[in-house]
PDB file of C-alpha atoms in Angstrom:
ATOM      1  CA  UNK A 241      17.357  18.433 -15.309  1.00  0.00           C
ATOM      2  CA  UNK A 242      20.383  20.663 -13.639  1.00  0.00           C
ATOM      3  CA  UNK A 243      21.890  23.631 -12.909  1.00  0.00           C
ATOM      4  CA  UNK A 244      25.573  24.127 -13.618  1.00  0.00           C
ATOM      5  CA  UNK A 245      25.456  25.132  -9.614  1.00  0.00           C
ATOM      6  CA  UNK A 246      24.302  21.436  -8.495  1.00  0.00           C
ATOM      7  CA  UNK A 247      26.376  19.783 -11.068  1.00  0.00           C
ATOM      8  CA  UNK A 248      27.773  17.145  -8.462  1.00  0.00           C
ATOM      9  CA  UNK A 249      23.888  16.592  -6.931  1.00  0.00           C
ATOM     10  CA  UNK A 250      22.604  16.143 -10.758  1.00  0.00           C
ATOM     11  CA  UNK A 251      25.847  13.682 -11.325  1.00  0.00           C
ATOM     12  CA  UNK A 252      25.315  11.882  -8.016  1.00  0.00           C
ATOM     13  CA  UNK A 253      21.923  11.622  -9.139  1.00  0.00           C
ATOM     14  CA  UNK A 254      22.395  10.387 -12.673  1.00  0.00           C
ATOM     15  CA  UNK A 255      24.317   7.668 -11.693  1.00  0.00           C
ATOM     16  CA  UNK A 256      21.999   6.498  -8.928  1.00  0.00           C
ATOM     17  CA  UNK A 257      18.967   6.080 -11.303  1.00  0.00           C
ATOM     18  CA  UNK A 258      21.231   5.853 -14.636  1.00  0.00           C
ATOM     19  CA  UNK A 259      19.869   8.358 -16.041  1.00  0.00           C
ATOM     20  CA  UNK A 260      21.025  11.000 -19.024  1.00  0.00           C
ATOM     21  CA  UNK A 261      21.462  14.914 -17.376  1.00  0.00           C
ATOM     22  CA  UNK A 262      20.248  18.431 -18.958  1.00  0.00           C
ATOM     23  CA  UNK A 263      22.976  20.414 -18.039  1.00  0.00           C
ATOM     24  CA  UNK A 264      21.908  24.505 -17.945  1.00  0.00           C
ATOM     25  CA  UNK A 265      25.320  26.219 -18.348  1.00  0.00           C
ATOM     26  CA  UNK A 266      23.968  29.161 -16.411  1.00  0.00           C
ATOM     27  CA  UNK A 267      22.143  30.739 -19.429  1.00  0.00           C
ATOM     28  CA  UNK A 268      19.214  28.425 -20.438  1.00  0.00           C
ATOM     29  CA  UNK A 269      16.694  28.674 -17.547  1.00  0.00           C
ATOM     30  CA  UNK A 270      14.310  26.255 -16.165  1.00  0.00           C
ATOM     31  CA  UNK A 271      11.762  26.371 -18.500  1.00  0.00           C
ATOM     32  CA  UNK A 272      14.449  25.874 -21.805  1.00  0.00           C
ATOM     33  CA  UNK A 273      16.145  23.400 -19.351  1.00  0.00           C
ATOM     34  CA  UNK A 274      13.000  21.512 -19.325  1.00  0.00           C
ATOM     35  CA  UNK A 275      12.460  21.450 -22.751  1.00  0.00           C
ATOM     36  CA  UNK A 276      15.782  19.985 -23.088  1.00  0.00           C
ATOM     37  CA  UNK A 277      15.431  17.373 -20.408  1.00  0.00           C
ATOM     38  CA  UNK A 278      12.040  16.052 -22.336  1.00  0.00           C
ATOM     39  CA  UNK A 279      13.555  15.854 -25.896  1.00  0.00           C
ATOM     40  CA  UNK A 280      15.785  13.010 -24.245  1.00  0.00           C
ATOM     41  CA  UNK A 281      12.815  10.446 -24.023  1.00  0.00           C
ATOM     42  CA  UNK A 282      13.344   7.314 -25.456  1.00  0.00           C
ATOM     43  CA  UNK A 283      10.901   7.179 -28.568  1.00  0.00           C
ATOM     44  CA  UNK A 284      10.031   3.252 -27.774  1.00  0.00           C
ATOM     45  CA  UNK A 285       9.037   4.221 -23.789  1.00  0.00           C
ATOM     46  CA  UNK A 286       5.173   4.732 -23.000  1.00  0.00           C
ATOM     47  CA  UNK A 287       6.637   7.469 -19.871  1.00  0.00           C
ATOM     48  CA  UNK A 288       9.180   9.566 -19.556  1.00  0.00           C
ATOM     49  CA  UNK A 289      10.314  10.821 -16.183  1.00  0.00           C
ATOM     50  CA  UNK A 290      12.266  14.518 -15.312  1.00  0.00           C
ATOM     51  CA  UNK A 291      13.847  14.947 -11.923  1.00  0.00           C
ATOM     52  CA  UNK A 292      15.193  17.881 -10.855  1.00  0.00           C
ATOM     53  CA  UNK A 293      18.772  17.959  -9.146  1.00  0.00           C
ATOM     54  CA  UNK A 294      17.385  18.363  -5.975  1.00  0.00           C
ATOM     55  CA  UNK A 295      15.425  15.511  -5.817  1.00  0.00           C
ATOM     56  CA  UNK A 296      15.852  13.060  -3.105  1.00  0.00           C
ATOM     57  CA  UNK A 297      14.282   9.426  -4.341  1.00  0.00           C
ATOM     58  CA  UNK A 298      13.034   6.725  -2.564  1.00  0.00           C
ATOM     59  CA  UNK A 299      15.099   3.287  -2.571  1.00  0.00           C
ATOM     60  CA  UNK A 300      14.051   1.075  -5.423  1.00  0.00           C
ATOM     61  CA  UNK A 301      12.394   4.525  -7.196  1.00  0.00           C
ATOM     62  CA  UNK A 302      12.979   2.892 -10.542  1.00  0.00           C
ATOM     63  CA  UNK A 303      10.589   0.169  -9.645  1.00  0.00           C
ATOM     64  CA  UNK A 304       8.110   1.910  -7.614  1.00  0.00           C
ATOM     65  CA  UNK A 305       7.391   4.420 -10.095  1.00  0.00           C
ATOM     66  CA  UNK A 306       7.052   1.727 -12.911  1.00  0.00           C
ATOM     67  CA  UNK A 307       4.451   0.005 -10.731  1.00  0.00           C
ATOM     68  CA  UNK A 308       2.403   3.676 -10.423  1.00  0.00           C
ATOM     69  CA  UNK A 309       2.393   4.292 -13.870  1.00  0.00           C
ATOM     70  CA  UNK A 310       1.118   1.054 -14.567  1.00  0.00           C
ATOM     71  CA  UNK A 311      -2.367   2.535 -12.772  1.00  0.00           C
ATOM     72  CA  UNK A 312      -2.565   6.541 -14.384  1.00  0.00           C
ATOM     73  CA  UNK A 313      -4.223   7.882 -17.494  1.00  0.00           C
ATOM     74  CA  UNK A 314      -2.814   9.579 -19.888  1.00  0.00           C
ATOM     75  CA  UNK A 315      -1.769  12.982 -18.268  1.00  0.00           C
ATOM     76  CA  UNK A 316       1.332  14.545 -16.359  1.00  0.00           C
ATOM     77  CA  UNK A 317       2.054  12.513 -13.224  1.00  0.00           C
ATOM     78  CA  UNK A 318       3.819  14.273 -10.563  1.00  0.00           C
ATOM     79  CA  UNK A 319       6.114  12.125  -7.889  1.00  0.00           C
ATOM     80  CA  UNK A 320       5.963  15.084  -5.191  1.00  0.00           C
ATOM     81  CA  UNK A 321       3.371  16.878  -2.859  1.00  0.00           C
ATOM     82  CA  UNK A 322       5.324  20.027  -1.086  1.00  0.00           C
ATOM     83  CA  UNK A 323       4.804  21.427   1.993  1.00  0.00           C
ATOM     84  CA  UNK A 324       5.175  25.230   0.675  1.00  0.00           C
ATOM     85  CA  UNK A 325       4.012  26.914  -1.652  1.00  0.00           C
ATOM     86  CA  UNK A 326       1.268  26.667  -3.397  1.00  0.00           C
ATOM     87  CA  UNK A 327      -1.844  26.095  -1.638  1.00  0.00           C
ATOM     88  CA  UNK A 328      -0.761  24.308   1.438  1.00  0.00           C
ATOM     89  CA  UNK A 329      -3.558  24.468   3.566  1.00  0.00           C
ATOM     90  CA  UNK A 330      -5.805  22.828   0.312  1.00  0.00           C
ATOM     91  CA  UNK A 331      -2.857  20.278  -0.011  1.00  0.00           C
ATOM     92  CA  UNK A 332      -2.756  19.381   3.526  1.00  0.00           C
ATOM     93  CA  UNK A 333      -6.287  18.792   4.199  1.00  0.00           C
ATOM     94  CA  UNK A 334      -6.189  16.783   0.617  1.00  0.00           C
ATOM     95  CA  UNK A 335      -3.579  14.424   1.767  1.00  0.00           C
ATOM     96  CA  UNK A 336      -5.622  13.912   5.411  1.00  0.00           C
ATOM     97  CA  UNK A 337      -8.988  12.607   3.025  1.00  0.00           C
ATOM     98  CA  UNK A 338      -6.247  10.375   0.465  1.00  0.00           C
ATOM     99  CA  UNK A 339      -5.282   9.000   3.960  1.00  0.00           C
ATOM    100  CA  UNK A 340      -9.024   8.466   5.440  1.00  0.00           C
ATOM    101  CA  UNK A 341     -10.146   7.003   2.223  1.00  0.00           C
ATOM    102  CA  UNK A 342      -6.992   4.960   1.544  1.00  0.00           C
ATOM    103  CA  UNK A 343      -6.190   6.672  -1.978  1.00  0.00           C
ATOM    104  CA  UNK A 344      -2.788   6.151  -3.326  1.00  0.00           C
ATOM    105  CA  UNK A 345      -3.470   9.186  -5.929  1.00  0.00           C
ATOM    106  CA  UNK A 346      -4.273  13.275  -5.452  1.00  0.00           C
ATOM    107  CA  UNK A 347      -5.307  15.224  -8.719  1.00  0.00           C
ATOM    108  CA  UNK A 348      -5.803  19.244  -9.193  1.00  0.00           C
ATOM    109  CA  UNK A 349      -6.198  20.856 -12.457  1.00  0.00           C
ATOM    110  CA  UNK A 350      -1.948  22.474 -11.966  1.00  0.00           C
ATOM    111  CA  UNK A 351       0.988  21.314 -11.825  1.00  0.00           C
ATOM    112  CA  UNK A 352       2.399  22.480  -8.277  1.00  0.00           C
ATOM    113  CA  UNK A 353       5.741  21.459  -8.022  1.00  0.00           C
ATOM    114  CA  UNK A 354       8.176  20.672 -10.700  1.00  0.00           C
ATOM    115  CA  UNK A 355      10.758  18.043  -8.749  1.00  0.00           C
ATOM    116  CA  UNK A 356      10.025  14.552 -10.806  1.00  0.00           C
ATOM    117  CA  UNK A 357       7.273  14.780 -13.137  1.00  0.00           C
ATOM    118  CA  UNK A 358       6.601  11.790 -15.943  1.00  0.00           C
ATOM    119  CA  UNK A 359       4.369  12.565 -19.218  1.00  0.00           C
ATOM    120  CA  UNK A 360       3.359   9.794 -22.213  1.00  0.00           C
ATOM    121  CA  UNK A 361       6.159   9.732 -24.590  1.00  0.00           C
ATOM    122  CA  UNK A 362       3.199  10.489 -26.964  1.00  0.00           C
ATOM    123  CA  UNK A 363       2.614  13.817 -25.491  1.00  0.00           C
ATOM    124  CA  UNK A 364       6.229  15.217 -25.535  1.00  0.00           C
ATOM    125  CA  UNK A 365       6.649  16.180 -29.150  1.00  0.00           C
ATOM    126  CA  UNK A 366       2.618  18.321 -29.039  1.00  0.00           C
ATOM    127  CA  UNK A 367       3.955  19.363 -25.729  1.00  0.00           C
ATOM    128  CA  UNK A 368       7.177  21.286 -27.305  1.00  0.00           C
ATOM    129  CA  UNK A 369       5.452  22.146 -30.391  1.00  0.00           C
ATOM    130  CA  UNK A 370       2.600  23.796 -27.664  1.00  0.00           C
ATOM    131  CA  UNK A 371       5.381  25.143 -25.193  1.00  0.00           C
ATOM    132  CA  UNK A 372       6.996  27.924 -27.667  1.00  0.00           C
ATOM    133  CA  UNK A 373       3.698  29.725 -27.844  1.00  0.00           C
ATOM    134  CA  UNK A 374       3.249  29.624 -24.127  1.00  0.00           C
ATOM    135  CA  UNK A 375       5.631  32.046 -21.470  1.00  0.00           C
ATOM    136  CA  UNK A 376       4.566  30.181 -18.346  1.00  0.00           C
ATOM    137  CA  UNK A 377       7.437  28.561 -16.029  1.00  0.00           C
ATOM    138  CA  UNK A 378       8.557  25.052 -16.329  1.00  0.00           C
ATOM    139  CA  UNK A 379       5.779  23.197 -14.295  1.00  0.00           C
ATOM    140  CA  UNK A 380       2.769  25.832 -14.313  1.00  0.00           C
ATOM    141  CA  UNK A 381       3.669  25.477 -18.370  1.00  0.00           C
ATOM    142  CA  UNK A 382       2.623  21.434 -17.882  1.00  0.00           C
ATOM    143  CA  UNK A 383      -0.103  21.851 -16.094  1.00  0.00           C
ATOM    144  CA  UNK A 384      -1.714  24.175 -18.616  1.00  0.00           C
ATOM    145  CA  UNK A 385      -0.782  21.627 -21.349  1.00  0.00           C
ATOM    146  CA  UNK A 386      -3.227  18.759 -19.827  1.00  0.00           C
ATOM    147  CA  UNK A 387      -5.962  21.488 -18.720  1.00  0.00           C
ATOM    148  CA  UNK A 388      -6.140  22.087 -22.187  1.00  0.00           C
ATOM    149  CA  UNK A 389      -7.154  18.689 -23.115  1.00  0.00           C
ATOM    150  CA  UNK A 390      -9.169  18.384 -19.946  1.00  0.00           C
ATOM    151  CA  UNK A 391      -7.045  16.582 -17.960  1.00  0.00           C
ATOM    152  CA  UNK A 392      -6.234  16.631 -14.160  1.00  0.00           C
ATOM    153  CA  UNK A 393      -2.623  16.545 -13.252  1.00  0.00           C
ATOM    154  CA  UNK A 394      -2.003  13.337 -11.028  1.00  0.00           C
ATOM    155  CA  UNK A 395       0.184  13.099  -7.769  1.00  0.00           C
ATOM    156  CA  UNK A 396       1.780   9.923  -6.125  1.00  0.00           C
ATOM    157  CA  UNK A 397       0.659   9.951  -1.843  1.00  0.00           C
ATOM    158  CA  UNK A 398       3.090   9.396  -0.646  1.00  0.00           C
ATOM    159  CA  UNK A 399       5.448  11.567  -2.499  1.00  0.00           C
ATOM    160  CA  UNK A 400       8.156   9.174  -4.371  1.00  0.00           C
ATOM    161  CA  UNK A 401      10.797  11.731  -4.056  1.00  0.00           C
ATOM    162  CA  UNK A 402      11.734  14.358  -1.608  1.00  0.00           C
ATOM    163  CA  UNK A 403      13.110  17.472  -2.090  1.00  0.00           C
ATOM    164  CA  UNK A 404      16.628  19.003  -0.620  1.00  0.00           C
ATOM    165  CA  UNK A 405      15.811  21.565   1.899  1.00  0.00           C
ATOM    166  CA  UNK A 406      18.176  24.023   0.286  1.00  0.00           C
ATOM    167  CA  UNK A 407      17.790  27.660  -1.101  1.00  0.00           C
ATOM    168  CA  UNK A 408      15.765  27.770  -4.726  1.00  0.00           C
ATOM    169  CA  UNK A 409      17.861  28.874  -7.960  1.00  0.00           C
ATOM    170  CA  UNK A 410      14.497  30.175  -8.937  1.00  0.00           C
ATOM    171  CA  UNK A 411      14.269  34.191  -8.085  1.00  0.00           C
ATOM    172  CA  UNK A 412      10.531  34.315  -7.040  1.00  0.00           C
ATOM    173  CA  UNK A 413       8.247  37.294  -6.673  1.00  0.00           C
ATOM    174  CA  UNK A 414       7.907  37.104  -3.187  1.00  0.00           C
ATOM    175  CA  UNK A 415      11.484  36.336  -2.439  1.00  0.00           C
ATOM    176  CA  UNK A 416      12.718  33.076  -0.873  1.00  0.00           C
ATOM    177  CA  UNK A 417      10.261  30.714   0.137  1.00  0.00           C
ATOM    178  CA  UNK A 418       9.897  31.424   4.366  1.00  0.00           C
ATOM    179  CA  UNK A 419       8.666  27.587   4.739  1.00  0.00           C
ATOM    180  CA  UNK A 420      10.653  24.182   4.543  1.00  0.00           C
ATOM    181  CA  UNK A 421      10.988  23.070   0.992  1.00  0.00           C
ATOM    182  CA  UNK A 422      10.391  18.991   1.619  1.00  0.00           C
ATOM    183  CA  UNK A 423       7.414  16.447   0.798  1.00  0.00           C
ATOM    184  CA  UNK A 424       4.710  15.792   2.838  1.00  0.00           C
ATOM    185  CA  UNK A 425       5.392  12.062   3.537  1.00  0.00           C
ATOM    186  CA  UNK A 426       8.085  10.066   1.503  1.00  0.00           C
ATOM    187  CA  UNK A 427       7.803   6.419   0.659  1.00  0.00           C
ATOM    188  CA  UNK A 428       5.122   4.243  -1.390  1.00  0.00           C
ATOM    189  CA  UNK A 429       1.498   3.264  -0.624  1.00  0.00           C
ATOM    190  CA  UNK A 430       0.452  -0.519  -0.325  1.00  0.00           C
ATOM    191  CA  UNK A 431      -1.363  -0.457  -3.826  1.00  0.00           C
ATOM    192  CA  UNK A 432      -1.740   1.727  -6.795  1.00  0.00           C
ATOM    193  CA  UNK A 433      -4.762   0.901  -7.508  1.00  0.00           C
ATOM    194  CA  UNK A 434      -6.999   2.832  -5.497  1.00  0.00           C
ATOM    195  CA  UNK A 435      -9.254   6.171  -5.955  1.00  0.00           C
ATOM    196  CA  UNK A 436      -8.577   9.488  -6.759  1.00  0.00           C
ATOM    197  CA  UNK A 437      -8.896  13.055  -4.302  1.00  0.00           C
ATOM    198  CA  UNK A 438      -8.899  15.867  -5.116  1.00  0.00           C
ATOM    199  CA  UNK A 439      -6.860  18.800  -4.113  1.00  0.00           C
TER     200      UNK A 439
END
């Protein structure tokens, strides 16, 4: 999922994880961008996975990501905590429990960052069909999705991607973001198959 701006990031990118690219010319947006990005899903998969252009992945993300999903339920999975924006103080002392209690997972009922984000191939289609009806941006629009059918939104701890520490094509309501735009912690945990916290 990229921006004509980053088209040599969302290239490099591509070609690292071999991956097909949802070019916005300028004139789409993020959320149409994302819509765009999801109809590409291979109809055979059980996941499919959108990265933004600014997403940094771990070495061997292909794999490391296929061994996660192998351990979540049916619901958005996110591949990113941030360290901004939103809730960081909930965030932070979430990922200090996952750490005390060994849990390879977080969960919260949004979907806080957009940067690599995997749904059921199942889902996409009801998803679209859903998303015209609902004005929300890209990954708030997700998250609303799942809460509909009850369903927490799932995050990898570590994060399996980071995030470039660059300025946002995004124009927010309060302006640039004043905090570093990067993960928590970057790499993978010893096992998936742990418990759950909650943000």
């Amino acid at each position: 999922m990229a921006h004509i701006a980053r088209v040599d990031a969302a290239v490099a990118l591509s070609g690292q994880l071999d991956a097909d690219i949802s070019l916005d010319p300028g004139d789409r947006g993020e959320t149409r961008n994302g819509d765009v990005a999801w109809t590409l899903h291979d109809p055979g998969a059980d996941w499919h996975l959108v990265l933004q252009d600014d997403a940094l992945p771990i070495p061997q993300f292909r794999r490391h990501v296929t061994a996660a999903l192998l351990h979540a339920p049916e619901t958005a999975v996110s591949f990113y905590i941030g360290t901004g924006r939103p809730l960081p103080v909930r965030v932070t002392r979430a990922i200090e429990r996952a750490d005390r209690d060994g849990n390879a997972w977080l969960e919260h009922q949004r979907m806080l960052w957009g940067v690599a984000i995997a749904m059921p191939t199942g889902h996409i289609a009801r998803f679209l069909t859903w998303g015209k009806l609902c004005d929300a941006a890209y990954d708030r629009r997700i998250g609303l999705y799942w809460a509909e059918r009850k369903q927490l939104v799932r995050y990898t701890w570590p994060s399996l991607v980071d995030h470039v520490d660059g300025p946002t094509l995004i124009k927010h309501p309060w302006g640039e973001p004043r905090c570093r735009r990067v993960a928590h912690g970057v790499g993978f945990p010893k096992v998936w198959q742990t418990g759950v916290t909650r943000i």
